[in-house]
Amino acid sequence: MGDDPNSTAYIHQKKKAAERIGAILKHEKLPADTSYQYVNTLIQTYNADPAIHGLIVQRPLPKKLSNISQILNHVASQKDVDGFVPNSPFEPPVALAVLKILEEIHALTGSDPVNQGFDEWIRSKAIVVVGRGETAGKPIAQSLAKREYTPSIVHSQTPNPQTIIKQADILISCVGGDSVITKNMLKPGTILIGVGIHRTPQGQLAGDYHEQEIKDVASFYTPTPGGVGPVNVSCLMQNLVKSCIL
């Protein structure tokens, strides 16, 4: 809804991924002044259509529709492939993406000298999530906590945030701003996962840290673009496939 350039880019990525798995993505583009009533009537129509297996409400939404719960509460849980509806059978793809990346990092380390499994390995790490937004920080932290990985959460109201960040073995940054994380904030060897994105004044996509600055401090880091984003979209497609058999 509306003309947010980031939304346009995300939808394009999702459409390409859907085509690769033989799915059809229908983009219902609505103007920024669309009413809640119109959106929810449209959602109810798709809920009732057995040919539709997944519904995504692409965010950010226009200011007029800022109360997202008034929309999400109308999405049928079995079609909520984004995992944002209460009682959804799906886990948010962004959280699944972070976990998959961490699993790959664990595998690349040779499962460490004592041959720990992934659960044991990650539970031995201090995990910090920076940001508590509804589309990234919050669902990622919830998914980690559900698995008893006990993340610490840092946000704009957290006292002494840099002290907490400096202790992180795994740092997941979900803010979407320039230089949210700098090399001086990192413990040497930190695993750095960049989820937050923003556009530079030149219109380029960028992450929460400058890769050239942190690359010699972090043991692993994800680039932006091309890091978490493609894995996120793949996990969304995984949820879509699962929805077909519910």
mmCIF file of C-alpha atoms in Angstrom:
data_model
loop_
_atom_site.group_PDB
_atom_site.id
_atom_site.type_symbol
_atom_site.label_atom_id
_atom_site.label_comp_id
_atom_site.label_asym_id
_atom_site.label_seq_id
_atom_site.Cartn_x
_atom_site.Cartn_y
_atom_site.Cartn_z
ATOM 1 C CA MET A 1 0.000 0.000 0.000
ATOM 2 C CA GLY A 2 1.361 3.378 -0.951
ATOM 3 C CA ASP A 3 4.638 3.966 -2.799
ATOM 4 C CA ASP A 4 7.389 3.088 -0.334
ATOM 5 C CA PRO A 5 10.497 2.222 -2.422
ATOM 6 C CA ASN A 6 11.670 -0.411 0.070
ATOM 7 C CA SER A 7 8.315 -2.187 -0.188
ATOM 8 C CA THR A 8 8.617 -2.207 -3.965
ATOM 9 C CA ALA A 9 12.049 -3.845 -3.716
ATOM 10 C CA TYR A 10 10.836 -6.463 -1.220
ATOM 11 C CA ILE A 11 7.832 -7.360 -3.351
ATOM 12 C CA HIS A 12 10.050 -7.765 -6.416
ATOM 13 C CA GLN A 13 12.311 -10.176 -4.495
ATOM 14 C CA LYS A 14 9.320 -12.181 -3.291
ATOM 15 C CA LYS A 15 7.856 -12.365 -6.781
ATOM 16 C CA LYS A 16 11.111 -13.716 -8.214
ATOM 17 C CA ALA A 17 11.381 -16.293 -5.416
ATOM 18 C CA ALA A 18 7.775 -17.391 -5.944
ATOM 19 C CA GLU A 19 8.427 -17.899 -9.653
ATOM 20 C CA ARG A 20 11.446 -20.082 -8.868
ATOM 21 C CA ILE A 21 9.308 -22.515 -6.860
ATOM 22 C CA GLY A 22 6.383 -22.470 -9.284
ATOM 23 C CA ALA A 23 4.133 -20.283 -7.141
ATOM 24 C CA ILE A 24 2.095 -17.329 -8.366
ATOM 25 C CA LEU A 25 2.367 -14.040 -6.503
ATOM 26 C CA LYS A 26 -0.532 -11.654 -6.953
ATOM 27 C CA HIS A 27 0.352 -8.109 -5.925
ATOM 28 C CA GLU A 28 -2.702 -6.132 -4.865
ATOM 29 C CA LYS A 29 -1.319 -2.585 -5.029
ATOM 30 C CA LEU A 30 -3.500 -0.144 -3.107
ATOM 31 C CA PRO A 31 -3.286 3.654 -2.783
ATOM 32 C CA ALA A 32 -2.065 5.240 0.445
ATOM 33 C CA ASP A 33 -5.545 6.546 1.294
ATOM 34 C CA THR A 34 -7.137 3.072 1.275
ATOM 35 C CA SER A 35 -9.490 2.484 4.224
ATOM 36 C CA TYR A 36 -9.267 -0.282 6.827
ATOM 37 C CA GLN A 37 -12.689 -1.466 5.694
ATOM 38 C CA TYR A 38 -11.590 -1.907 2.083
ATOM 39 C CA VAL A 39 -8.373 -3.720 3.030
ATOM 40 C CA ASN A 40 -10.137 -6.055 5.431
ATOM 41 C CA THR A 41 -12.905 -6.847 2.939
ATOM 42 C CA LEU A 42 -10.217 -7.764 0.427
ATOM 43 C CA ILE A 43 -8.475 -9.962 2.999
ATOM 44 C CA GLN A 44 -11.724 -11.770 3.803
ATOM 45 C CA THR A 45 -12.162 -12.501 0.096
ATOM 46 C CA TYR A 46 -8.698 -14.067 -0.058
ATOM 47 C CA ASN A 47 -9.284 -15.963 3.194
ATOM 48 C CA ALA A 48 -12.264 -17.662 1.560
ATOM 49 C CA ASP A 49 -10.439 -18.525 -1.673
ATOM 50 C CA PRO A 50 -9.007 -22.085 -1.503
ATOM 51 C CA ALA A 51 -6.611 -21.265 -4.352
ATOM 52 C CA ILE A 52 -4.826 -18.716 -2.128
ATOM 53 C CA HIS A 53 -2.356 -20.333 0.285
ATOM 54 C CA GLY A 54 -0.583 -17.308 1.729
ATOM 55 C CA LEU A 55 -1.400 -13.692 2.559
ATOM 56 C CA ILE A 56 1.255 -11.050 3.196
ATOM 57 C CA VAL A 57 0.571 -7.508 4.374
ATOM 58 C CA GLN A 58 3.666 -5.693 3.122
ATOM 59 C CA ARG A 59 5.028 -3.120 5.534
ATOM 60 C CA PRO A 60 5.650 -0.280 6.161
ATOM 61 C CA LEU A 61 2.047 0.850 5.831
ATOM 62 C CA PRO A 62 0.794 4.390 5.123
ATOM 63 C CA LYS A 63 0.149 6.538 8.216
ATOM 64 C CA LYS A 64 -3.589 6.228 7.694
ATOM 65 C CA LEU A 65 -3.256 2.472 8.284
ATOM 66 C CA SER A 66 -0.675 2.617 11.070
ATOM 67 C CA ASN A 67 -2.640 0.315 13.397
ATOM 68 C CA ILE A 68 -1.430 -2.932 11.855
ATOM 69 C CA SER A 69 -3.410 -5.125 14.259
ATOM 70 C CA GLN A 70 -6.652 -3.842 12.718
ATOM 71 C CA ILE A 71 -5.518 -5.507 9.504
ATOM 72 C CA LEU A 72 -3.559 -8.558 10.657
ATOM 73 C CA ASN A 73 -6.395 -9.717 12.907
ATOM 74 C CA HIS A 74 -8.455 -10.344 9.767
ATOM 75 C CA VAL A 75 -5.866 -12.611 8.112
ATOM 76 C CA ALA A 76 -6.703 -16.316 8.448
ATOM 77 C CA SER A 77 -3.992 -17.873 10.636
ATOM 78 C CA GLN A 78 -3.446 -20.807 8.253
ATOM 79 C CA LYS A 79 -2.592 -18.324 5.478
ATOM 80 C CA ASP A 80 -0.354 -16.092 7.622
ATOM 81 C CA VAL A 81 2.957 -17.119 6.057
ATOM 82 C CA ASP A 82 4.608 -14.058 7.643
ATOM 83 C CA GLY A 83 3.924 -15.505 11.097
ATOM 84 C CA PHE A 84 2.577 -12.267 12.593
ATOM 85 C CA VAL A 85 -1.023 -13.270 13.371
ATOM 86 C CA PRO A 86 -1.825 -14.595 16.879
ATOM 87 C CA ASN A 87 -1.908 -18.423 16.852
ATOM 88 C CA SER A 88 -0.226 -18.536 13.447
ATOM 89 C CA PRO A 89 1.166 -22.006 12.669
ATOM 90 C CA PHE A 90 4.154 -20.312 11.025
ATOM 91 C CA GLU A 91 7.285 -18.805 12.493
ATOM 92 C CA PRO A 92 8.321 -15.380 11.127
ATOM 93 C CA PRO A 93 10.669 -15.900 8.155
ATOM 94 C CA VAL A 94 13.085 -13.240 9.401
ATOM 95 C CA ALA A 95 13.614 -15.231 12.608
ATOM 96 C CA LEU A 96 14.018 -18.477 10.677
ATOM 97 C CA ALA A 97 16.552 -16.740 8.418
ATOM 98 C CA VAL A 98 18.699 -15.631 11.358
ATOM 99 C CA LEU A 99 18.627 -19.142 12.811
ATOM 100 C CA LYS A 100 19.572 -20.710 9.465
ATOM 101 C CA ILE A 101 22.510 -18.333 9.086
ATOM 102 C CA LEU A 102 23.703 -19.150 12.602
ATOM 103 C CA GLU A 103 23.372 -22.872 11.872
ATOM 104 C CA GLU A 104 25.598 -22.407 8.810
ATOM 105 C CA ILE A 105 28.155 -20.470 10.844
ATOM 106 C CA HIS A 106 28.182 -23.254 13.426
ATOM 107 C CA ALA A 107 28.762 -25.806 10.659
ATOM 108 C CA LEU A 108 31.588 -23.729 9.168
ATOM 109 C CA THR A 109 33.413 -23.612 12.496
ATOM 110 C CA GLY A 110 33.722 -27.403 12.389
ATOM 111 C CA SER A 111 31.233 -27.688 15.248
ATOM 112 C CA ASP A 112 34.049 -26.465 17.567
ATOM 113 C CA PRO A 113 36.699 -28.519 19.406
ATOM 114 C CA VAL A 114 34.306 -30.313 21.771
ATOM 115 C CA ASN A 115 31.908 -31.268 18.973
ATOM 116 C CA GLN A 116 28.898 -29.417 20.375
ATOM 117 C CA GLY A 117 25.586 -29.633 18.586
ATOM 118 C CA PHE A 118 23.973 -26.380 17.452
ATOM 119 C CA ASP A 119 21.683 -26.040 20.485
ATOM 120 C CA GLU A 120 24.508 -26.511 22.944
ATOM 121 C CA TRP A 121 26.764 -24.203 20.950
ATOM 122 C CA ILE A 122 24.307 -21.316 20.717
ATOM 123 C CA ARG A 123 23.249 -21.633 24.363
ATOM 124 C CA SER A 124 26.880 -21.096 25.323
ATOM 125 C CA LYS A 125 26.887 -17.716 23.541
ATOM 126 C CA ALA A 126 25.838 -14.297 24.811
ATOM 127 C CA ILE A 127 23.210 -13.177 22.279
ATOM 128 C CA VAL A 128 22.154 -9.548 21.945
ATOM 129 C CA VAL A 129 19.334 -8.297 19.710
ATOM 130 C CA VAL A 130 19.481 -4.570 18.945
ATOM 131 C CA GLY A 131 16.026 -3.160 18.192
ATOM 132 C CA ARG A 132 12.537 -4.322 19.129
ATOM 133 C CA GLY A 133 10.523 -3.461 16.013
ATOM 134 C CA GLU A 134 7.449 -5.494 15.138
ATOM 135 C CA THR A 135 8.877 -6.860 11.881
ATOM 136 C CA ALA A 136 12.401 -7.844 12.942
ATOM 137 C CA GLY A 137 13.809 -7.308 16.440
ATOM 138 C CA LYS A 138 10.733 -8.459 18.348
ATOM 139 C CA PRO A 139 9.975 -11.661 16.377
ATOM 140 C CA ILE A 140 13.658 -12.619 16.278
ATOM 141 C CA ALA A 141 14.005 -12.204 20.043
ATOM 142 C CA GLN A 142 10.785 -14.154 20.616
ATOM 143 C CA SER A 143 11.935 -17.049 18.433
ATOM 144 C CA LEU A 144 15.282 -17.196 20.222
ATOM 145 C CA ALA A 145 13.603 -17.062 23.637
ATOM 146 C CA LYS A 146 11.143 -19.797 22.639
ATOM 147 C CA ARG A 147 14.138 -22.074 22.089
ATOM 148 C CA GLU A 148 15.625 -20.990 25.440
ATOM 149 C CA TYR A 149 18.540 -19.198 23.788
ATOM 150 C CA THR A 150 17.963 -16.265 26.214
ATOM 151 C CA PRO A 151 18.782 -13.166 24.148
ATOM 152 C CA SER A 152 19.350 -9.759 25.702
ATOM 153 C CA ILE A 153 17.411 -6.965 23.980
ATOM 154 C CA VAL A 154 18.818 -3.477 23.483
ATOM 155 C CA HIS A 155 16.592 -0.614 22.339
ATOM 156 C CA SER A 156 16.425 3.178 22.450
ATOM 157 C CA GLN A 157 15.449 3.222 26.138
ATOM 158 C CA THR A 158 18.056 0.715 27.348
ATOM 159 C CA PRO A 159 20.532 2.173 29.883
ATOM 160 C CA ASN A 160 24.196 1.735 28.914
ATOM 161 C CA PRO A 161 23.457 -0.135 25.672
ATOM 162 C CA GLN A 162 27.084 -0.205 24.544
ATOM 163 C CA THR A 163 28.079 -2.152 27.656
ATOM 164 C CA ILE A 164 25.575 -4.876 26.773
ATOM 165 C CA ILE A 165 26.545 -4.878 23.092
ATOM 166 C CA LYS A 166 30.240 -5.215 23.975
ATOM 167 C CA GLN A 167 29.483 -8.504 25.762
ATOM 168 C CA ALA A 168 27.803 -10.100 22.747
ATOM 169 C CA ASP A 169 29.200 -13.235 21.159
ATOM 170 C CA ILE A 170 26.319 -13.045 18.667
ATOM 171 C CA LEU A 171 24.993 -9.584 17.815
ATOM 172 C CA ILE A 172 21.813 -9.246 15.741
ATOM 173 C CA SER A 173 21.183 -5.646 14.666
ATOM 174 C CA CYS A 174 17.622 -4.830 13.556
ATOM 175 C CA VAL A 175 17.447 -1.024 13.608
ATOM 176 C CA GLY A 176 17.774 0.220 10.033
ATOM 177 C CA GLY A 177 20.099 3.201 10.346
ATOM 178 C CA ASP A 178 23.603 4.373 9.515
ATOM 179 C CA SER A 179 26.449 3.291 11.833
ATOM 180 C CA VAL A 180 24.145 1.801 14.458
ATOM 181 C CA ILE A 181 27.000 -0.612 15.149
ATOM 182 C CA THR A 182 30.648 0.477 14.956
ATOM 183 C CA LYS A 183 33.822 -1.532 15.402
ATOM 184 C CA ASN A 184 34.540 0.026 18.803
ATOM 185 C CA MET A 185 31.277 -1.440 20.113
ATOM 186 C CA LEU A 186 32.232 -5.025 19.235
ATOM 187 C CA LYS A 187 34.030 -7.679 21.185
ATOM 188 C CA PRO A 188 36.722 -9.243 18.964
ATOM 189 C CA GLY A 189 35.372 -12.368 17.286
ATOM 190 C CA THR A 190 31.719 -11.360 17.505
ATOM 191 C CA ILE A 191 29.284 -12.945 15.051
ATOM 192 C CA LEU A 192 27.408 -10.002 13.535
ATOM 193 C CA ILE A 193 24.045 -10.478 11.822
ATOM 194 C CA GLY A 194 22.694 -7.376 10.071
ATOM 195 C CA VAL A 195 18.913 -7.388 9.683
ATOM 196 C CA GLY A 196 18.139 -3.664 9.651
ATOM 197 C CA ILE A 197 18.331 -1.832 6.327
ATOM 198 C CA HIS A 198 17.961 1.758 5.180
ATOM 199 C CA ARG A 199 18.605 3.830 2.075
ATOM 200 C CA THR A 200 21.555 6.171 1.856
ATOM 201 C CA PRO A 201 21.111 9.758 0.578
ATOM 202 C CA GLN A 202 22.245 8.353 -2.785
ATOM 203 C CA GLY A 203 19.371 5.857 -2.746
ATOM 204 C CA GLN A 204 21.470 2.750 -2.108
ATOM 205 C CA LEU A 205 20.464 -0.002 0.313
ATOM 206 C CA ALA A 206 22.731 -0.189 3.353
ATOM 207 C CA GLY A 207 22.816 -1.915 6.711
ATOM 208 C CA ASP A 208 23.350 -1.013 10.361
ATOM 209 C CA TYR A 209 27.144 -1.126 10.062
ATOM 210 C CA HIS A 210 29.878 -0.380 7.554
ATOM 211 C CA GLU A 211 31.284 -3.725 6.460
ATOM 212 C CA GLN A 212 34.778 -2.427 5.725
ATOM 213 C CA GLU A 213 34.944 -1.014 9.244
ATOM 214 C CA ILE A 214 33.879 -4.119 11.168
ATOM 215 C CA LYS A 215 35.277 -6.901 8.968
ATOM 216 C CA ASP A 216 38.527 -7.246 10.928
ATOM 217 C CA VAL A 217 36.761 -7.335 14.304
ATOM 218 C CA ALA A 218 33.830 -9.666 13.627
ATOM 219 C CA SER A 219 34.567 -13.354 13.038
ATOM 220 C CA PHE A 220 31.510 -13.575 10.751
ATOM 221 C CA TYR A 221 29.168 -10.891 9.452
ATOM 222 C CA THR A 222 26.327 -10.674 6.951
ATOM 223 C CA PRO A 223 26.465 -8.101 4.141
ATOM 224 C CA THR A 224 23.695 -5.703 3.154
ATOM 225 C CA PRO A 225 22.216 -6.178 0.644
ATOM 226 C CA GLY A 226 22.579 -9.875 -0.081
ATOM 227 C CA GLY A 227 22.820 -11.190 3.471
ATOM 228 C CA VAL A 228 19.763 -11.864 5.612
ATOM 229 C CA GLY A 229 17.312 -10.635 2.951
ATOM 230 C CA PRO A 230 17.561 -13.514 0.446
ATOM 231 C CA VAL A 231 17.449 -16.097 3.259
ATOM 232 C CA ASN A 232 14.403 -14.327 4.687
ATOM 233 C CA VAL A 233 12.607 -14.602 1.342
ATOM 234 C CA SER A 234 13.563 -18.284 1.041
ATOM 235 C CA CYS A 235 12.110 -18.953 4.494
ATOM 236 C CA LEU A 236 8.928 -17.151 3.447
ATOM 237 C CA MET A 237 8.655 -19.496 0.470
ATOM 238 C CA GLN A 238 9.220 -22.428 2.828
ATOM 239 C CA ASN A 239 6.248 -21.262 4.898
ATOM 240 C CA LEU A 240 4.178 -20.894 1.734
ATOM 241 C CA VAL A 241 4.893 -24.478 0.709
ATOM 242 C CA LYS A 242 3.935 -25.675 4.195
ATOM 243 C CA SER A 243 0.673 -23.743 4.003
ATOM 244 C CA CYS A 244 -0.355 -25.785 0.964
ATOM 245 C CA ILE A 245 -0.664 -28.930 3.084
ATOM 246 C CA LEU A 246 -2.460 -27.421 6.085
#
